[in-house]
Amino acid sequence: MNNWENNVRKVTPYVPGEQPKEAGIIKLNTNENPYPPSPRVRQVLEEALENDGTDRLRLYPDPTSEDLVSALAEYYKLDNDQIFVGVGSDDVIAMCFLTFFNSDKPILFPDITYSFYDVWADLFRIPYKTCPLDRDFNIVKEDYYAENGGIIFPNPNAPTGVETPLSDIEEIIARNPNSVVMVDEAYIDFGGESALPLIGKYDNLLVVQTFSKSRSMAGMRIGYAMGHKKLIKYLNDVKYSFNSYTMNRTAIALGKVAVQDEYYFNETRNKIIATRERVKKELKALGFTFPDSKSNFIFATHKEKKAEDIFKALKKAHIYVRYFKKPRIDNYLRITVGTDDEMDRLISFLKDYL
Ligand code: PMP
């Protein structure tokens, strides 16, 4: 018997939402944007194919991803050295865990939150402690005043959609000058208030965002962190010790033009916000309750029907939503906000079913 398995890094992996192969389903289970990316993205992709075909793929991409970083810097009025880019915010956050969470003290995050945080903590052998949300799924800021080796939470939180007031976030950052505090703003563009204005004031704050939701580019895998240049330098040191070429040529080129198309960005996110507010009213009328969502999903529970049953019935009808069989949230459905037409079909199914 060989025992190389004794030396394996054993982990329980994160389970992403289903990506069904069949056509014709209404996909409201992984918080993607129902609208296509900016038309500029398509145009640049077509131009690139016409001009040099695939020839440039012979060459490594720019390890600094300067075109993309500069476009982000211009959009957010920052310096390039305040921005770090990666392969989706998952890559960026994982890199941050590796770089900044190296204390013997536990890192802190909410008990109900993005279910990748505990996976990364386990992967990197980082001790962690979860802080229970209150009954209405709010973060209790005082929990984060305890000794810790770092802090991370999404704002708005996932899968609840609940926003933490910026004043509470600032207090958490100010009370933790010896820890890096990461605010995961994957869903911030759907109505939340970003902590970005605080990065000039606190050198321990990192704000992480993504192209996967509000910029309709989950398939392209682009995420970024913004913070004090010292934080970004440390992140880049770790990145260059791991893989210099995280961002491919296509991601750099398409990400750049997506950021520059502010008009389209505002148009689509406003459409999603409007649809969300309408669907909130319709779900309420059907007997659902939910914490107020500032994201592109609604975390709903029904006063009579079990979430798991609704989830199964919806799936049978080719409407996919997300259900988490986990303590405190096993009677909730996370419903991504799709197009108006998709949401009409969801509501119409629910009306019949209920
Ligand atoms: N943070 C949160 C809170 C999320 O819900 C997601 C999406 N699964 C991510 C980060 C990662 O998104 P991406 O890697 O696509 O940027």
Tab-separated table of C-alpha atoms and ligand atoms in Angstrom:
chain	number	residue	atom	x	y	z
A	1	MET	CA	0.000	0.000	0.000
A	2	ASN	CA	1.372	3.405	-0.954
A	3	ASN	CA	0.443	6.193	1.367
A	4	TRP	CA	0.979	9.257	-0.755
A	5	GLU	CA	-2.612	10.101	0.099
A	6	ASN	CA	-1.442	11.029	3.595
A	7	ASN	CA	0.270	14.028	1.996
A	8	VAL	CA	-2.656	15.276	-0.029
A	9	ARG	CA	-4.113	18.680	0.829
A	10	LYS	CA	-7.638	17.536	1.433
A	11	VAL	CA	-10.385	20.092	1.068
A	12	THR	CA	-14.144	20.147	0.796
A	13	PRO	CA	-14.653	22.220	-2.337
A	14	TYR	CA	-17.079	25.058	-2.937
A	15	VAL	CA	-20.138	23.975	-4.881
A	16	PRO	CA	-21.075	26.480	-7.587
A	17	GLY	CA	-24.678	26.844	-8.760
A	18	GLU	CA	-25.820	24.560	-11.546
A	19	GLN	CA	-24.996	25.493	-15.145
A	20	PRO	CA	-27.579	23.374	-16.979
A	21	LYS	CA	-26.798	22.454	-20.589
A	22	GLU	CA	-30.376	22.235	-21.846
A	23	ALA	CA	-31.837	25.100	-23.882
A	24	GLY	CA	-34.977	27.008	-23.048
A	25	ILE	CA	-34.606	27.228	-19.309
A	26	ILE	CA	-35.087	30.366	-17.254
A	27	LYS	CA	-31.855	30.671	-15.361
A	28	LEU	CA	-32.230	32.594	-12.121
A	29	ASN	CA	-29.816	30.552	-9.999
A	30	THR	CA	-26.342	32.103	-10.199
A	31	ASN	CA	-26.916	35.860	-10.183
A	32	GLU	CA	-25.774	36.393	-13.744
A	33	ASN	CA	-26.918	39.438	-15.670
A	34	PRO	CA	-29.736	38.637	-18.118
A	35	TYR	CA	-28.538	41.282	-20.585
A	36	PRO	CA	-25.571	40.891	-22.928
A	37	PRO	CA	-22.336	42.809	-22.293
A	38	SER	CA	-21.848	46.257	-23.824
A	39	PRO	CA	-22.097	46.189	-27.645
A	40	ARG	CA	-18.544	47.583	-27.636
A	41	VAL	CA	-17.391	44.199	-26.317
A	42	ARG	CA	-18.744	42.418	-29.375
A	43	GLN	CA	-17.318	45.052	-31.684
A	44	VAL	CA	-13.812	44.808	-30.221
A	45	LEU	CA	-13.929	41.017	-30.366
A	46	GLU	CA	-14.914	41.107	-34.040
A	47	GLU	CA	-12.285	43.725	-34.898
A	48	ALA	CA	-9.578	41.681	-33.187
A	49	LEU	CA	-10.490	38.613	-35.215
A	50	GLU	CA	-10.501	40.573	-38.475
A	51	ASN	CA	-7.199	42.358	-37.863
A	52	ASP	CA	-4.796	39.689	-36.777
A	53	GLY	CA	-6.859	36.568	-36.486
A	54	THR	CA	-5.527	34.406	-33.732
A	55	ASP	CA	-1.888	35.266	-34.371
A	56	ARG	CA	-1.447	37.354	-31.235
A	57	LEU	CA	-2.354	34.375	-29.104
A	58	ARG	CA	1.225	33.189	-29.679
A	59	LEU	CA	2.337	35.888	-27.286
A	60	TYR	CA	1.931	36.086	-23.541
A	61	PRO	CA	-0.419	38.819	-22.379
A	62	ASP	CA	0.762	41.926	-20.537
A	63	PRO	CA	1.465	40.650	-16.996
A	64	THR	CA	0.419	44.009	-15.534
A	65	SER	CA	-2.886	44.086	-17.486
A	66	GLU	CA	-2.186	47.774	-17.858
A	67	ASP	CA	-4.948	48.567	-20.370
A	68	LEU	CA	-7.591	47.147	-18.061
A	69	VAL	CA	-6.093	48.627	-14.895
A	70	SER	CA	-5.855	52.068	-16.536
A	71	ALA	CA	-9.471	51.926	-17.700
A	72	LEU	CA	-10.578	51.051	-14.164
A	73	ALA	CA	-8.332	53.780	-12.692
A	74	GLU	CA	-9.866	56.332	-15.018
A	75	TYR	CA	-13.408	55.219	-14.244
A	76	TYR	CA	-12.931	55.279	-10.456
A	77	LYS	CA	-10.527	58.279	-10.457
A	78	LEU	CA	-7.733	56.276	-8.824
A	79	ASP	CA	-4.076	55.678	-9.598
A	80	ASN	CA	-3.096	52.467	-11.357
A	81	ASP	CA	-1.153	51.345	-8.305
A	82	GLN	CA	-4.375	51.308	-6.260
A	83	ILE	CA	-5.910	48.544	-8.406
A	84	PHE	CA	-5.294	44.803	-8.618
A	85	VAL	CA	-7.016	42.639	-11.235
A	86	GLY	CA	-7.676	38.911	-11.297
A	87	VAL	CA	-9.618	36.064	-12.851
A	88	GLY	CA	-12.998	36.969	-11.394
A	89	SER	CA	-13.348	38.230	-7.851
A	90	ASP	CA	-13.013	34.621	-6.694
A	91	ASP	CA	-9.382	34.701	-7.817
A	92	VAL	CA	-8.869	38.169	-6.331
A	93	ILE	CA	-10.360	37.213	-2.958
A	94	ALA	CA	-8.436	33.924	-2.818
A	95	MET	CA	-5.236	35.888	-3.491
A	96	CYS	CA	-6.177	38.336	-0.723
A	97	PHE	CA	-6.731	35.484	1.757
A	98	LEU	CA	-3.292	34.135	0.901
A	99	THR	CA	-1.647	37.555	1.127
A	100	PHE	CA	-3.308	39.209	4.114
A	101	PHE	CA	-4.745	36.538	6.377
A	102	ASN	CA	-1.626	35.097	7.975
A	103	SER	CA	-2.285	35.658	11.653
A	104	ASP	CA	-2.812	33.015	14.332
A	105	LYS	CA	-5.983	34.867	15.287
A	106	PRO	CA	-9.173	33.874	13.492
A	107	ILE	CA	-10.487	35.850	10.562
A	108	LEU	CA	-14.107	36.928	10.928
A	109	PHE	CA	-17.045	36.741	8.528
A	110	PRO	CA	-20.827	36.369	8.879
A	111	ASP	CA	-22.419	32.963	9.553
A	112	ILE	CA	-24.680	33.445	6.550
A	113	THR	CA	-22.599	34.687	3.653
A	114	TYR	CA	-20.789	33.764	0.456
A	115	SER	CA	-20.026	30.087	0.946
A	116	PHE	CA	-16.576	30.319	-0.604
A	117	TYR	CA	-15.036	32.153	2.403
A	118	ASP	CA	-14.815	29.120	4.683
A	119	VAL	CA	-13.530	27.022	1.767
A	120	TRP	CA	-10.605	29.383	1.143
A	121	ALA	CA	-9.929	29.583	4.877
A	122	ASP	CA	-9.749	25.780	5.030
A	123	LEU	CA	-7.673	25.568	1.855
A	124	PHE	CA	-5.069	27.998	3.206
A	125	ARG	CA	-5.313	26.696	6.807
A	126	ILE	CA	-6.533	30.053	8.088
A	127	PRO	CA	-8.404	29.897	11.410
A	128	TYR	CA	-11.823	31.556	11.207
A	129	LYS	CA	-14.834	32.439	13.318
A	130	THR	CA	-18.273	33.237	12.004
A	131	CYS	CA	-20.374	36.057	13.458
A	132	PRO	CA	-24.124	35.408	13.484
A	133	LEU	CA	-26.302	37.827	11.550
A	134	ASP	CA	-29.239	39.122	13.599
A	135	ARG	CA	-32.780	37.814	13.081
A	136	ASP	CA	-33.339	40.158	10.146
A	137	PHE	CA	-30.050	39.069	8.545
A	138	ASN	CA	-28.187	42.257	9.484
A	139	ILE	CA	-24.478	42.258	10.307
A	140	VAL	CA	-23.905	43.081	13.993
A	141	LYS	CA	-20.964	45.466	13.774
A	142	GLU	CA	-19.884	44.975	17.413
A	143	ASP	CA	-19.055	41.318	16.649
A	144	TYR	CA	-16.215	42.572	14.475
A	145	TYR	CA	-14.555	44.539	17.280
A	146	ALA	CA	-13.163	41.288	18.715
A	147	GLU	CA	-9.525	40.347	18.180
A	148	ASN	CA	-9.060	38.924	14.708
A	149	GLY	CA	-6.628	38.159	11.930
A	150	GLY	CA	-8.716	39.839	9.238
A	151	ILE	CA	-12.308	40.545	8.237
A	152	ILE	CA	-14.358	39.922	5.114
A	153	PHE	CA	-18.023	40.358	4.311
A	154	PRO	CA	-19.988	41.108	1.175
A	155	ASN	CA	-21.928	44.326	0.872
A	156	PRO	CA	-24.745	43.811	0.003
A	157	ASN	CA	-24.453	40.429	1.686
A	158	ALA	CA	-25.032	37.217	-0.238
A	159	PRO	CA	-27.301	35.305	-0.364
A	160	THR	CA	-29.514	37.721	1.593
A	161	GLY	CA	-29.143	40.902	-0.500
A	162	VAL	CA	-29.055	42.966	2.695
A	163	GLU	CA	-26.965	46.126	2.693
A	164	THR	CA	-24.828	47.130	5.682
A	165	PRO	CA	-24.850	50.919	6.220
A	166	LEU	CA	-21.571	52.545	5.217
A	167	SER	CA	-21.314	54.152	8.673
A	168	ASP	CA	-21.236	50.655	10.253
A	169	ILE	CA	-18.649	49.512	7.734
A	170	GLU	CA	-16.473	52.524	8.486
A	171	GLU	CA	-16.679	51.798	12.190
A	172	ILE	CA	-15.573	48.199	11.601
A	173	ILE	CA	-12.609	49.408	9.531
A	174	ALA	CA	-11.652	52.128	12.022
A	175	ARG	CA	-11.798	49.710	14.960
A	176	ASN	CA	-9.457	47.247	13.205
A	177	PRO	CA	-6.313	49.173	12.264
A	178	ASN	CA	-4.242	46.003	12.703
A	179	SER	CA	-6.273	43.846	10.302
A	180	VAL	CA	-7.087	44.013	6.648
A	181	VAL	CA	-10.815	44.503	6.150
A	182	MET	CA	-12.190	43.311	2.796
A	183	VAL	CA	-15.556	44.494	1.558
A	184	ASP	CA	-16.733	42.155	-1.190
A	185	GLU	CA	-18.856	44.414	-3.396
A	186	ALA	CA	-19.863	41.865	-6.050
A	187	TYR	CA	-23.414	43.303	-6.026
A	188	ILE	CA	-22.778	46.951	-5.128
A	189	ASP	CA	-23.840	48.402	-8.492
A	190	PHE	CA	-27.478	47.456	-7.933
A	191	GLY	CA	-28.169	50.217	-5.433
A	192	GLY	CA	-25.761	49.837	-2.519
A	193	GLU	CA	-23.332	52.468	-1.244
A	194	SER	CA	-19.728	51.569	-2.000
A	195	ALA	CA	-16.950	51.757	0.575
A	196	LEU	CA	-14.580	52.904	-2.174
A	197	PRO	CA	-14.449	56.548	-0.960
A	198	LEU	CA	-12.910	55.239	2.284
A	199	ILE	CA	-9.772	53.734	0.711
A	200	GLY	CA	-8.011	57.110	0.866
A	201	LYS	CA	-8.703	57.300	4.587
A	202	TYR	CA	-7.898	53.737	5.699
A	203	ASP	CA	-4.837	51.826	4.511
A	204	ASN	CA	-6.326	48.538	5.811
A	205	LEU	CA	-9.389	48.573	3.525
A	206	LEU	CA	-9.726	46.569	0.330
A	207	VAL	CA	-12.823	46.918	-1.839
A	208	VAL	CA	-13.382	44.007	-4.230
A	209	GLN	CA	-15.666	44.178	-7.273
A	210	THR	CA	-16.407	42.100	-10.361
A	211	PHE	CA	-17.448	42.247	-14.012
A	212	SER	CA	-19.624	39.159	-13.492
A	213	LYS	CA	-22.837	40.857	-12.378
A	214	SER	CA	-23.372	44.502	-13.297
A	215	ARG	CA	-21.154	44.280	-16.390
A	216	SER	CA	-22.652	41.045	-17.727
A	217	MET	CA	-19.309	39.296	-18.129
A	218	ALA	CA	-19.310	36.312	-15.762
A	219	GLY	CA	-17.988	34.168	-18.619
A	220	MET	CA	-14.957	36.408	-19.127
A	221	ARG	CA	-13.773	36.118	-15.483
A	222	ILE	CA	-12.654	39.598	-14.438
A	223	GLY	CA	-12.486	40.864	-10.873
A	224	TYR	CA	-10.540	43.617	-9.140
A	225	ALA	CA	-9.525	44.952	-5.758
A	226	MET	CA	-9.028	48.612	-4.902
A	227	GLY	CA	-7.111	49.908	-1.914
A	228	HIS	CA	-3.981	51.603	-0.589
A	229	LYS	CA	-1.029	51.138	-2.934
A	230	LYS	CA	0.838	49.216	-0.222
A	231	LEU	CA	-1.946	46.596	-0.164
A	232	ILE	CA	-1.890	46.356	-3.955
A	233	LYS	CA	1.889	45.978	-3.998
A	234	TYR	CA	1.691	43.064	-1.514
A	235	LEU	CA	-1.042	41.453	-3.605
A	236	ASN	CA	0.995	41.763	-6.780
A	237	ASP	CA	4.053	40.284	-5.043
A	238	VAL	CA	2.007	37.189	-4.234
A	239	LYS	CA	0.446	37.069	-7.692
A	240	TYR	CA	3.866	37.197	-9.378
A	241	SER	CA	4.988	34.396	-7.088
A	242	PHE	CA	2.119	32.247	-8.248
A	243	ASN	CA	1.174	33.030	-11.867
A	244	SER	CA	2.278	36.202	-13.666
A	245	TYR	CA	-0.290	35.862	-16.443
A	246	THR	CA	-3.616	35.560	-14.704
A	247	MET	CA	-5.432	37.814	-17.170
A	248	ASN	CA	-5.588	36.682	-20.790
A	249	ARG	CA	-5.445	39.011	-23.776
A	250	THR	CA	-9.150	38.808	-24.476
A	251	ALA	CA	-10.144	39.562	-20.893
A	252	ILE	CA	-7.857	42.609	-20.800
A	253	ALA	CA	-9.145	44.007	-24.101
A	254	LEU	CA	-12.832	43.348	-23.506
A	255	GLY	CA	-12.760	44.395	-19.853
A	256	LYS	CA	-11.284	47.720	-20.879
A	257	VAL	CA	-14.047	48.623	-23.309
A	258	ALA	CA	-16.775	47.348	-20.985
A	259	VAL	CA	-15.671	49.774	-18.260
A	260	GLN	CA	-15.546	52.613	-20.736
A	261	ASP	CA	-19.167	52.130	-21.790
A	262	GLU	CA	-20.695	53.859	-18.789
A	263	TYR	CA	-23.942	54.633	-20.588
A	264	TYR	CA	-24.739	50.990	-21.290
A	265	PHE	CA	-23.672	49.977	-17.777
A	266	ASN	CA	-26.093	52.458	-16.221
A	267	GLU	CA	-28.873	51.510	-18.599
A	268	THR	CA	-28.727	47.773	-17.817
A	269	ARG	CA	-28.220	48.058	-14.081
A	270	ASN	CA	-31.121	50.501	-13.846
A	271	LYS	CA	-33.292	48.064	-15.789
A	272	ILE	CA	-32.437	45.322	-13.294
A	273	ILE	CA	-33.146	47.593	-10.327
A	274	ALA	CA	-36.547	48.538	-11.809
A	275	THR	CA	-37.419	44.880	-12.457
A	276	ARG	CA	-36.328	43.941	-8.939
A	277	GLU	CA	-38.558	46.574	-7.338
A	278	ARG	CA	-41.547	45.436	-9.379
A	279	VAL	CA	-40.938	41.761	-8.602
A	280	LYS	CA	-40.672	42.564	-4.881
A	281	LYS	CA	-44.266	43.821	-4.979
A	282	GLU	CA	-45.509	40.799	-6.911
A	283	LEU	CA	-43.757	38.311	-4.630
A	284	LYS	CA	-45.237	40.086	-1.607
A	285	ALA	CA	-48.708	39.810	-3.100
A	286	LEU	CA	-48.129	36.051	-3.461
A	287	GLY	CA	-47.315	35.629	0.239
A	288	PHE	CA	-43.522	35.804	0.084
A	289	THR	CA	-41.445	37.816	2.531
A	290	PHE	CA	-37.800	38.781	2.135
A	291	PRO	CA	-35.212	41.138	3.547
A	292	ASP	CA	-34.996	44.266	1.416
A	293	SER	CA	-32.570	43.532	-1.403
A	294	LYS	CA	-30.047	45.982	-2.828
A	295	SER	CA	-28.618	43.330	-5.153
A	296	ASN	CA	-29.644	41.557	-8.346
A	297	PHE	CA	-31.423	38.791	-6.415
A	298	ILE	CA	-34.210	38.430	-3.865
A	299	PHE	CA	-33.937	36.054	-0.900
A	300	ALA	CA	-37.503	34.997	-0.335
A	301	THR	CA	-39.443	32.712	1.953
A	302	HIS	CA	-43.127	31.794	1.681
A	303	LYS	CA	-45.571	31.904	4.556
A	304	GLU	CA	-47.058	28.464	3.726
A	305	LYS	CA	-45.136	26.558	1.096
A	306	LYS	CA	-41.728	25.093	1.847
A	307	ALA	CA	-38.856	26.632	-0.100
A	308	GLU	CA	-37.481	23.239	-1.035
A	309	ASP	CA	-40.813	22.200	-2.559
A	310	ILE	CA	-41.119	25.424	-4.526
A	311	PHE	CA	-37.532	24.995	-5.696
A	312	LYS	CA	-38.238	21.491	-6.991
A	313	ALA	CA	-41.481	22.508	-8.673
A	314	LEU	CA	-39.783	25.459	-10.367
A	315	LYS	CA	-37.000	23.227	-11.606
A	316	LYS	CA	-39.494	20.828	-13.119
A	317	ALA	CA	-40.945	23.814	-14.962
A	318	HIS	CA	-37.426	24.670	-16.221
A	319	ILE	CA	-37.073	27.672	-13.960
A	320	TYR	CA	-33.845	27.434	-11.970
A	321	VAL	CA	-33.411	29.354	-8.715
A	322	ARG	CA	-30.939	28.653	-5.880
A	323	TYR	CA	-31.791	26.757	-2.723
A	324	PHE	CA	-29.352	26.278	0.172
A	325	LYS	CA	-30.073	23.420	2.543
A	326	LYS	CA	-28.274	25.111	5.408
A	327	PRO	CA	-29.142	26.135	8.980
A	328	ARG	CA	-31.251	29.334	9.255
A	329	ILE	CA	-31.785	29.660	5.501
A	330	ASP	CA	-33.254	26.303	4.480
A	331	ASN	CA	-36.677	27.809	3.936
A	332	TYR	CA	-35.475	30.504	1.540
A	333	LEU	CA	-35.009	30.734	-2.211
A	334	ARG	CA	-32.470	33.011	-3.812
A	335	ILE	CA	-34.026	34.302	-6.988
A	336	THR	CA	-31.824	36.179	-9.451
A	337	VAL	CA	-33.482	39.139	-11.153
A	338	GLY	CA	-33.782	38.294	-14.849
A	339	THR	CA	-35.427	40.171	-17.695
A	340	ASP	CA	-38.985	41.429	-17.276
A	341	ASP	CA	-40.207	38.598	-19.458
A	342	GLU	CA	-38.379	35.941	-17.416
A	343	MET	CA	-39.744	37.369	-14.182
A	344	ASP	CA	-43.272	37.461	-15.619
A	345	ARG	CA	-42.974	33.762	-16.379
A	346	LEU	CA	-41.686	33.058	-12.876
A	347	ILE	CA	-44.538	35.005	-11.271
A	348	SER	CA	-47.094	33.384	-13.528
A	349	PHE	CA	-45.817	29.904	-12.570
A	350	LEU	CA	-45.851	30.795	-8.873
A	351	LYS	CA	-49.417	32.122	-9.117
A	352	ASP	CA	-50.598	28.778	-10.495
A	353	TYR	CA	-48.470	26.705	-8.159
A	354	LEU	CA	-49.420	28.498	-4.972
B	1	PMP	N1	-18.452	37.412	-4.023
B	1	PMP	C1	-19.759	37.123	-3.911
B	1	PMP	C2	-20.491	37.600	-2.720
B	1	PMP	C3	-20.402	36.379	-4.912
B	1	PMP	O1	-21.693	36.062	-4.788
B	1	PMP	C4	-19.670	35.961	-6.040
B	1	PMP	C5	-20.360	35.197	-7.137
B	1	PMP	N2	-20.394	33.826	-6.979
B	1	PMP	C6	-18.314	36.274	-6.096
B	1	PMP	C7	-17.743	37.015	-5.080
B	1	PMP	C8	-17.433	35.792	-7.205
B	1	PMP	O2	-17.773	36.310	-8.428
B	1	PMP	P1	-16.756	36.298	-9.661
B	1	PMP	O3	-15.631	35.346	-9.336
B	1	PMP	O4	-17.560	35.848	-10.800
B	1	PMP	O5	-16.280	37.701	-9.784
